Each structure stands twice: as structure tokens, then as C-alpha cells.
């Protein structure tokens, strides 16, 4: 096993105590030694607007882009709002898929894994499918299933926000181990 691989984590919810932030934090805390996961904040990104794609690019776009560009891979934690991808996440993907004044599109060629949590029974399946579709349109290597769809999120975390459900922890651990292998297969040799 090679590594450690740097992973840019993007939380699709801006709420500080969101279930997806808790799930992302659990992934950060449970990451195997071969992964170093750090959050890339997206809350300050302006709404995507091609009129802003000129020098100087918005500082928040350049900062997020630099963090993603420097990473070996990307982990996305997505909620599901109205059976769809939340606006902040879609906005971030739009910005990060664009070539900037600093270089190629930050997401260009990055292996991606998707996780999600919801208080409902669908476990973000529809939102994850939509994120997967957008990423595959960008020709990104997206980790295939089985996926981590956390249902009834309120029962999966303790009062301090830590992951407390053993089955969910095992699913997350399995996904993270599979993500290491996926990154190793997806990152061209000698590119690190």
C-alpha cells in the first residue's frame, strides 16, 4: 500500500452541526494511515457566474481550487435536499470543474468517493446518483459501489457528534480502505 494520499474533503452542507459534516469528520478521524483527509470549505464560494471567470478570480475560488488541485483525491459528503443535490455542493463542483487563472480545473483527473447522511430513509441515494452523474460527465474516476448511504442519521451519532453506530462505522471503514486502492489505481505512477 502506497501513500499517504492527500484527500480534499468537501461537505455539501454549510450547517456547522449537519449530519454530513459529522460523517465527513468521522471519515477524517477514521482514515487509514494511507489517507490524510482535510476539509476544503465551500461556504464562501460565490454563486457560479461566468462573468467572474476573469482576473482577478474570487479569492475563495482560488483558495478552494488550490486545495483540491494539491490533493491526490476528493471525498464528497452530500446531503439530499428535495430529492436532489444541495445548492452549495453543486456550486462548488461547478467552480472546481473550471480552468482557473492558476491552472487546470482543480478536479481534473481526481479520484472521488461519495458518502452521505440524512435523517430520512433514502440515505442520500438520489443526491449521490446526481453527484456521480456530474462527476462522470467530467470523466472523473468515481469509486463504484457499494456506497455509504447513512439513513436515520440522528440514531447514528452520539450527543457530541461522534459516529456511534457500529454498522455505519464498518461501512465507512470499508469505503475508506477501498478508496485507498481506488486512488492507487487511478493516480498515474510517477505523478505524485
PDB file of C-alpha atoms in Angstrom:
ATOM      1  CA  UNK A   1       0.000   0.000   0.000  1.00  0.00           C
ATOM      2  CA  UNK A   2       1.422   3.353  -1.049  1.00  0.00           C
ATOM      3  CA  UNK A   3       0.523   6.695   0.414  1.00  0.00           C
ATOM      4  CA  UNK A   4      -0.192   8.613   2.348  1.00  0.00           C
ATOM      5  CA  UNK A   5      -2.569  10.129  -0.169  1.00  0.00           C
ATOM      6  CA  UNK A   6      -3.926  13.596   0.480  1.00  0.00           C
ATOM      7  CA  UNK A   7      -7.710  13.831   0.182  1.00  0.00           C
ATOM      8  CA  UNK A   8      -9.694  17.051  -0.116  1.00  0.00           C
ATOM      9  CA  UNK A   9     -12.983  16.597   1.750  1.00  0.00           C
ATOM     10  CA  UNK A  10     -15.977  18.637   0.599  1.00  0.00           C
ATOM     11  CA  UNK A  11     -19.087  18.811   2.767  1.00  0.00           C
ATOM     12  CA  UNK A  12     -22.185  19.701   0.770  1.00  0.00           C
ATOM     13  CA  UNK A  13     -23.934  21.132   3.829  1.00  0.00           C
ATOM     14  CA  UNK A  14     -22.942  24.512   5.206  1.00  0.00           C
ATOM     15  CA  UNK A  15     -24.581  23.892   8.593  1.00  0.00           C
ATOM     16  CA  UNK A  16     -21.937  23.506  11.299  1.00  0.00           C
ATOM     17  CA  UNK A  17     -23.730  20.596  13.014  1.00  0.00           C
ATOM     18  CA  UNK A  18     -25.017  18.864   9.884  1.00  0.00           C
ATOM     19  CA  UNK A  19     -25.165  15.078   9.664  1.00  0.00           C
ATOM     20  CA  UNK A  20     -22.879  15.200   6.644  1.00  0.00           C
ATOM     21  CA  UNK A  21     -20.294  17.296   8.461  1.00  0.00           C
ATOM     22  CA  UNK A  22     -20.407  14.701  11.252  1.00  0.00           C
ATOM     23  CA  UNK A  23     -19.998  11.916   8.692  1.00  0.00           C
ATOM     24  CA  UNK A  24     -17.117  13.760   6.999  1.00  0.00           C
ATOM     25  CA  UNK A  25     -15.473  14.303  10.395  1.00  0.00           C
ATOM     26  CA  UNK A  26     -15.889  10.598  11.142  1.00  0.00           C
ATOM     27  CA  UNK A  27     -14.129   9.803   7.851  1.00  0.00           C
ATOM     28  CA  UNK A  28     -11.310  12.174   8.788  1.00  0.00           C
ATOM     29  CA  UNK A  29     -10.991  10.588  12.238  1.00  0.00           C
ATOM     30  CA  UNK A  30     -11.213   7.001  10.950  1.00  0.00           C
ATOM     31  CA  UNK A  31      -8.990   7.436   7.903  1.00  0.00           C
ATOM     32  CA  UNK A  32      -6.478   4.635   7.454  1.00  0.00           C
ATOM     33  CA  UNK A  33      -2.790   5.569   7.617  1.00  0.00           C
ATOM     34  CA  UNK A  34      -2.653   5.703   3.812  1.00  0.00           C
ATOM     35  CA  UNK A  35      -5.101   8.656   3.719  1.00  0.00           C
ATOM     36  CA  UNK A  36      -4.694  12.191   5.020  1.00  0.00           C
ATOM     37  CA  UNK A  37      -8.126  13.834   4.756  1.00  0.00           C
ATOM     38  CA  UNK A  38      -8.646  17.588   5.193  1.00  0.00           C
ATOM     39  CA  UNK A  39     -11.767  19.655   4.645  1.00  0.00           C
ATOM     40  CA  UNK A  40     -11.910  22.222   1.855  1.00  0.00           C
ATOM     41  CA  UNK A  41     -14.512  24.798   2.937  1.00  0.00           C
ATOM     42  CA  UNK A  42     -17.018  25.864   0.285  1.00  0.00           C
ATOM     43  CA  UNK A  43     -19.208  28.290   2.245  1.00  0.00           C
ATOM     44  CA  UNK A  44     -17.506  31.425   0.896  1.00  0.00           C
ATOM     45  CA  UNK A  45     -17.676  30.482  -2.783  1.00  0.00           C
ATOM     46  CA  UNK A  46     -19.770  32.993  -4.751  1.00  0.00           C
ATOM     47  CA  UNK A  47     -22.596  31.658  -6.865  1.00  0.00           C
ATOM     48  CA  UNK A  48     -21.110  30.321 -10.082  1.00  0.00           C
ATOM     49  CA  UNK A  49     -21.180  33.034 -12.723  1.00  0.00           C
ATOM     50  CA  UNK A  50     -19.098  33.010 -15.897  1.00  0.00           C
ATOM     51  CA  UNK A  51     -18.733  36.785 -15.558  1.00  0.00           C
ATOM     52  CA  UNK A  52     -16.483  36.091 -12.538  1.00  0.00           C
ATOM     53  CA  UNK A  53     -14.159  33.855 -14.569  1.00  0.00           C
ATOM     54  CA  UNK A  54     -11.620  36.581 -15.149  1.00  0.00           C
ATOM     55  CA  UNK A  55      -8.644  38.035 -13.341  1.00  0.00           C
ATOM     56  CA  UNK A  56      -8.773  38.519 -10.515  1.00  0.00           C
ATOM     57  CA  UNK A  57     -10.717  35.357  -9.782  1.00  0.00           C
ATOM     58  CA  UNK A  58     -12.621  35.384  -6.468  1.00  0.00           C
ATOM     59  CA  UNK A  59     -10.222  34.620  -3.599  1.00  0.00           C
ATOM     60  CA  UNK A  60     -12.460  31.863  -2.215  1.00  0.00           C
ATOM     61  CA  UNK A  61     -12.499  30.119  -5.605  1.00  0.00           C
ATOM     62  CA  UNK A  62      -8.704  30.280  -5.881  1.00  0.00           C
ATOM     63  CA  UNK A  63      -8.229  29.013  -2.319  1.00  0.00           C
ATOM     64  CA  UNK A  64     -10.615  26.064  -2.729  1.00  0.00           C
ATOM     65  CA  UNK A  65      -9.157  25.314  -6.141  1.00  0.00           C
ATOM     66  CA  UNK A  66      -5.591  25.310  -4.837  1.00  0.00           C
ATOM     67  CA  UNK A  67      -6.529  22.927  -2.004  1.00  0.00           C
ATOM     68  CA  UNK A  68      -8.281  20.494  -4.358  1.00  0.00           C
ATOM     69  CA  UNK A  69      -5.560  20.775  -7.021  1.00  0.00           C
ATOM     70  CA  UNK A  70      -2.896  19.906  -4.416  1.00  0.00           C
ATOM     71  CA  UNK A  71      -4.804  16.819  -3.228  1.00  0.00           C
ATOM     72  CA  UNK A  72      -4.495  13.346  -4.713  1.00  0.00           C
ATOM     73  CA  UNK A  73      -8.229  12.658  -4.402  1.00  0.00           C
ATOM     74  CA  UNK A  74     -11.567  14.075  -3.271  1.00  0.00           C
ATOM     75  CA  UNK A  75     -14.129  12.835  -0.738  1.00  0.00           C
ATOM     76  CA  UNK A  76     -17.615  14.336  -1.022  1.00  0.00           C
ATOM     77  CA  UNK A  77     -20.195  14.181   1.783  1.00  0.00           C
ATOM     78  CA  UNK A  78     -23.551  15.132   0.332  1.00  0.00           C
ATOM     79  CA  UNK A  79     -26.911  15.721   1.954  1.00  0.00           C
ATOM     80  CA  UNK A  80     -30.084  15.337  -0.058  1.00  0.00           C
ATOM     81  CA  UNK A  81     -32.416  18.321  -0.251  1.00  0.00           C
ATOM     82  CA  UNK A  82     -35.739  17.897  -2.048  1.00  0.00           C
ATOM     83  CA  UNK A  83     -34.531  14.634  -3.621  1.00  0.00           C
ATOM     84  CA  UNK A  84     -31.552  16.411  -5.148  1.00  0.00           C
ATOM     85  CA  UNK A  85     -28.020  17.753  -4.740  1.00  0.00           C
ATOM     86  CA  UNK A  86     -27.782  20.729  -2.364  1.00  0.00           C
ATOM     87  CA  UNK A  87     -27.023  24.080  -3.987  1.00  0.00           C
ATOM     88  CA  UNK A  88     -23.715  24.731  -2.190  1.00  0.00           C
ATOM     89  CA  UNK A  89     -22.260  21.414  -3.362  1.00  0.00           C
ATOM     90  CA  UNK A  90     -23.392  21.860  -6.961  1.00  0.00           C
ATOM     91  CA  UNK A  91     -21.977  25.387  -6.894  1.00  0.00           C
ATOM     92  CA  UNK A  92     -18.626  24.081  -5.615  1.00  0.00           C
ATOM     93  CA  UNK A  93     -18.499  21.373  -8.285  1.00  0.00           C
ATOM     94  CA  UNK A  94     -19.221  23.976 -10.975  1.00  0.00           C
ATOM     95  CA  UNK A  95     -16.367  26.185  -9.766  1.00  0.00           C
ATOM     96  CA  UNK A  96     -13.923  23.319  -9.232  1.00  0.00           C
ATOM     97  CA  UNK A  97     -14.562  21.908 -12.692  1.00  0.00           C
ATOM     98  CA  UNK A  98     -13.379  25.116 -14.391  1.00  0.00           C
ATOM     99  CA  UNK A  99      -9.894  26.002 -15.535  1.00  0.00           C
ATOM    100  CA  UNK A 100      -8.746  28.957 -13.450  1.00  0.00           C
ATOM    101  CA  UNK A 101      -6.116  31.624 -13.866  1.00  0.00           C
ATOM    102  CA  UNK A 102      -3.984  29.429 -11.578  1.00  0.00           C
ATOM    103  CA  UNK A 103      -4.054  26.402 -13.894  1.00  0.00           C
ATOM    104  CA  UNK A 104      -6.140  23.402 -14.945  1.00  0.00           C
ATOM    105  CA  UNK A 105      -9.518  22.607 -13.407  1.00  0.00           C
ATOM    106  CA  UNK A 106      -8.900  21.612  -9.774  1.00  0.00           C
ATOM    107  CA  UNK A 107     -10.995  18.433 -10.093  1.00  0.00           C
ATOM    108  CA  UNK A 108      -9.221  17.379 -13.284  1.00  0.00           C
ATOM    109  CA  UNK A 109      -8.444  13.655 -13.062  1.00  0.00           C
ATOM    110  CA  UNK A 110      -9.056  13.366  -9.307  1.00  0.00           C
ATOM    111  CA  UNK A 111     -10.364  10.044  -7.978  1.00  0.00           C
ATOM    112  CA  UNK A 112     -13.557  10.681  -5.997  1.00  0.00           C
ATOM    113  CA  UNK A 113     -15.544   8.874  -3.314  1.00  0.00           C
ATOM    114  CA  UNK A 114     -19.050   9.940  -2.277  1.00  0.00           C
ATOM    115  CA  UNK A 115     -20.745   9.460   1.092  1.00  0.00           C
ATOM    116  CA  UNK A 116     -23.924  10.917   2.534  1.00  0.00           C
ATOM    117  CA  UNK A 117     -26.222  11.012   5.542  1.00  0.00           C
ATOM    118  CA  UNK A 118     -29.831  12.006   6.020  1.00  0.00           C
ATOM    119  CA  UNK A 119     -32.388  11.806   8.804  1.00  0.00           C
ATOM    120  CA  UNK A 120     -34.734  10.085   6.339  1.00  0.00           C
ATOM    121  CA  UNK A 121     -34.875   6.565   4.928  1.00  0.00           C
ATOM    122  CA  UNK A 122     -33.325   7.124   1.475  1.00  0.00           C
ATOM    123  CA  UNK A 123     -29.792   7.746   2.714  1.00  0.00           C
ATOM    124  CA  UNK A 124     -28.957  10.360   0.040  1.00  0.00           C
ATOM    125  CA  UNK A 125     -29.186   7.753  -2.738  1.00  0.00           C
ATOM    126  CA  UNK A 126     -30.741  10.220  -5.203  1.00  0.00           C
ATOM    127  CA  UNK A 127     -28.292  13.038  -4.430  1.00  0.00           C
ATOM    128  CA  UNK A 128     -25.322  10.686  -4.651  1.00  0.00           C
ATOM    129  CA  UNK A 129     -26.545   9.416  -8.032  1.00  0.00           C
ATOM    130  CA  UNK A 130     -26.767  13.000  -9.294  1.00  0.00           C
ATOM    131  CA  UNK A 131     -23.299  13.885  -7.983  1.00  0.00           C
ATOM    132  CA  UNK A 132     -21.932  10.690  -9.554  1.00  0.00           C
ATOM    133  CA  UNK A 133     -23.529  11.618 -12.889  1.00  0.00           C
ATOM    134  CA  UNK A 134     -22.000  15.113 -12.832  1.00  0.00           C
ATOM    135  CA  UNK A 135     -18.551  13.750 -11.930  1.00  0.00           C
ATOM    136  CA  UNK A 136     -18.668  11.043 -14.568  1.00  0.00           C
ATOM    137  CA  UNK A 137     -19.576  13.731 -17.116  1.00  0.00           C
ATOM    138  CA  UNK A 138     -16.262  15.350 -16.121  1.00  0.00           C
ATOM    139  CA  UNK A 139     -14.550  11.981 -16.801  1.00  0.00           C
ATOM    140  CA  UNK A 140     -13.514  11.623 -13.161  1.00  0.00           C
ATOM    141  CA  UNK A 141     -12.823   8.169 -11.715  1.00  0.00           C
ATOM    142  CA  UNK A 142     -15.634   7.820  -9.168  1.00  0.00           C
ATOM    143  CA  UNK A 143     -15.350   4.948  -6.676  1.00  0.00           C
ATOM    144  CA  UNK A 144     -18.013   2.385  -7.617  1.00  0.00           C
ATOM    145  CA  UNK A 145     -20.385   0.889  -5.051  1.00  0.00           C
ATOM    146  CA  UNK A 146     -21.149  -0.404  -2.558  1.00  0.00           C
ATOM    147  CA  UNK A 147     -21.881   3.062  -1.286  1.00  0.00           C
ATOM    148  CA  UNK A 148     -22.296   4.630   2.133  1.00  0.00           C
ATOM    149  CA  UNK A 149     -25.908   5.818   2.431  1.00  0.00           C
ATOM    150  CA  UNK A 150     -26.459   6.701   6.095  1.00  0.00           C
ATOM    151  CA  UNK A 151     -30.164   6.618   6.935  1.00  0.00           C
ATOM    152  CA  UNK A 152     -31.855   7.864  10.111  1.00  0.00           C
ATOM    153  CA  UNK A 153     -28.713   9.870  10.896  1.00  0.00           C
ATOM    154  CA  UNK A 154     -29.980  11.036  14.285  1.00  0.00           C
ATOM    155  CA  UNK A 155     -29.598   7.448  15.528  1.00  0.00           C
ATOM    156  CA  UNK A 156     -26.055   7.025  14.152  1.00  0.00           C
ATOM    157  CA  UNK A 157     -24.220   9.767  16.077  1.00  0.00           C
ATOM    158  CA  UNK A 158     -23.860  10.485  19.796  1.00  0.00           C
ATOM    159  CA  UNK A 159     -24.640  13.776  21.538  1.00  0.00           C
ATOM    160  CA  UNK A 160     -21.119  15.067  20.816  1.00  0.00           C
ATOM    161  CA  UNK A 161     -21.485  14.349  17.089  1.00  0.00           C
ATOM    162  CA  UNK A 162     -19.214  11.306  17.003  1.00  0.00           C
ATOM    163  CA  UNK A 163     -20.161   8.277  14.939  1.00  0.00           C
ATOM    164  CA  UNK A 164     -21.674   5.807  17.403  1.00  0.00           C
ATOM    165  CA  UNK A 165     -23.267   3.183  15.148  1.00  0.00           C
ATOM    166  CA  UNK A 166     -21.066   0.118  14.618  1.00  0.00           C
ATOM    167  CA  UNK A 167     -22.610  -0.911  11.292  1.00  0.00           C
ATOM    168  CA  UNK A 168     -22.178   2.600   9.866  1.00  0.00           C
ATOM    169  CA  UNK A 169     -18.596   2.706  11.146  1.00  0.00           C
ATOM    170  CA  UNK A 170     -17.827  -0.612   9.415  1.00  0.00           C
ATOM    171  CA  UNK A 171     -19.361   0.641   6.139  1.00  0.00           C
ATOM    172  CA  UNK A 172     -17.319   3.847   6.333  1.00  0.00           C
ATOM    173  CA  UNK A 173     -14.111   1.964   7.174  1.00  0.00           C
ATOM    174  CA  UNK A 174     -14.668  -0.377   4.223  1.00  0.00           C
ATOM    175  CA  UNK A 175     -15.254   2.526   1.862  1.00  0.00           C
ATOM    176  CA  UNK A 176     -12.093   4.293   3.051  1.00  0.00           C
ATOM    177  CA  UNK A 177      -9.981   1.152   2.558  1.00  0.00           C
ATOM    178  CA  UNK A 178     -11.478   0.661  -0.911  1.00  0.00           C
ATOM    179  CA  UNK A 179     -10.773   4.340  -1.627  1.00  0.00           C
ATOM    180  CA  UNK A 180      -7.050   3.789  -0.952  1.00  0.00           C
ATOM    181  CA  UNK A 181      -6.989   1.023  -3.580  1.00  0.00           C
ATOM    182  CA  UNK A 182      -9.040   3.165  -5.965  1.00  0.00           C
ATOM    183  CA  UNK A 183      -6.626   6.077  -5.632  1.00  0.00           C
ATOM    184  CA  UNK A 184      -3.644   3.769  -6.209  1.00  0.00           C
ATOM    185  CA  UNK A 185      -5.242   2.513  -9.428  1.00  0.00           C
ATOM    186  CA  UNK A 186      -6.396   5.955 -10.560  1.00  0.00           C
ATOM    187  CA  UNK A 187      -3.367   8.153  -9.866  1.00  0.00           C
ATOM    188  CA  UNK A 188      -0.804   7.716 -12.673  1.00  0.00           C
ATOM    189  CA  UNK A 189       2.503   6.281 -11.484  1.00  0.00           C
ATOM    190  CA  UNK A 190       5.163   8.951 -11.035  1.00  0.00           C
ATOM    191  CA  UNK A 191       2.642  11.802 -10.851  1.00  0.00           C
ATOM    192  CA  UNK A 192       2.970  12.259  -7.087  1.00  0.00           C
TER     193      UNK A 192
END
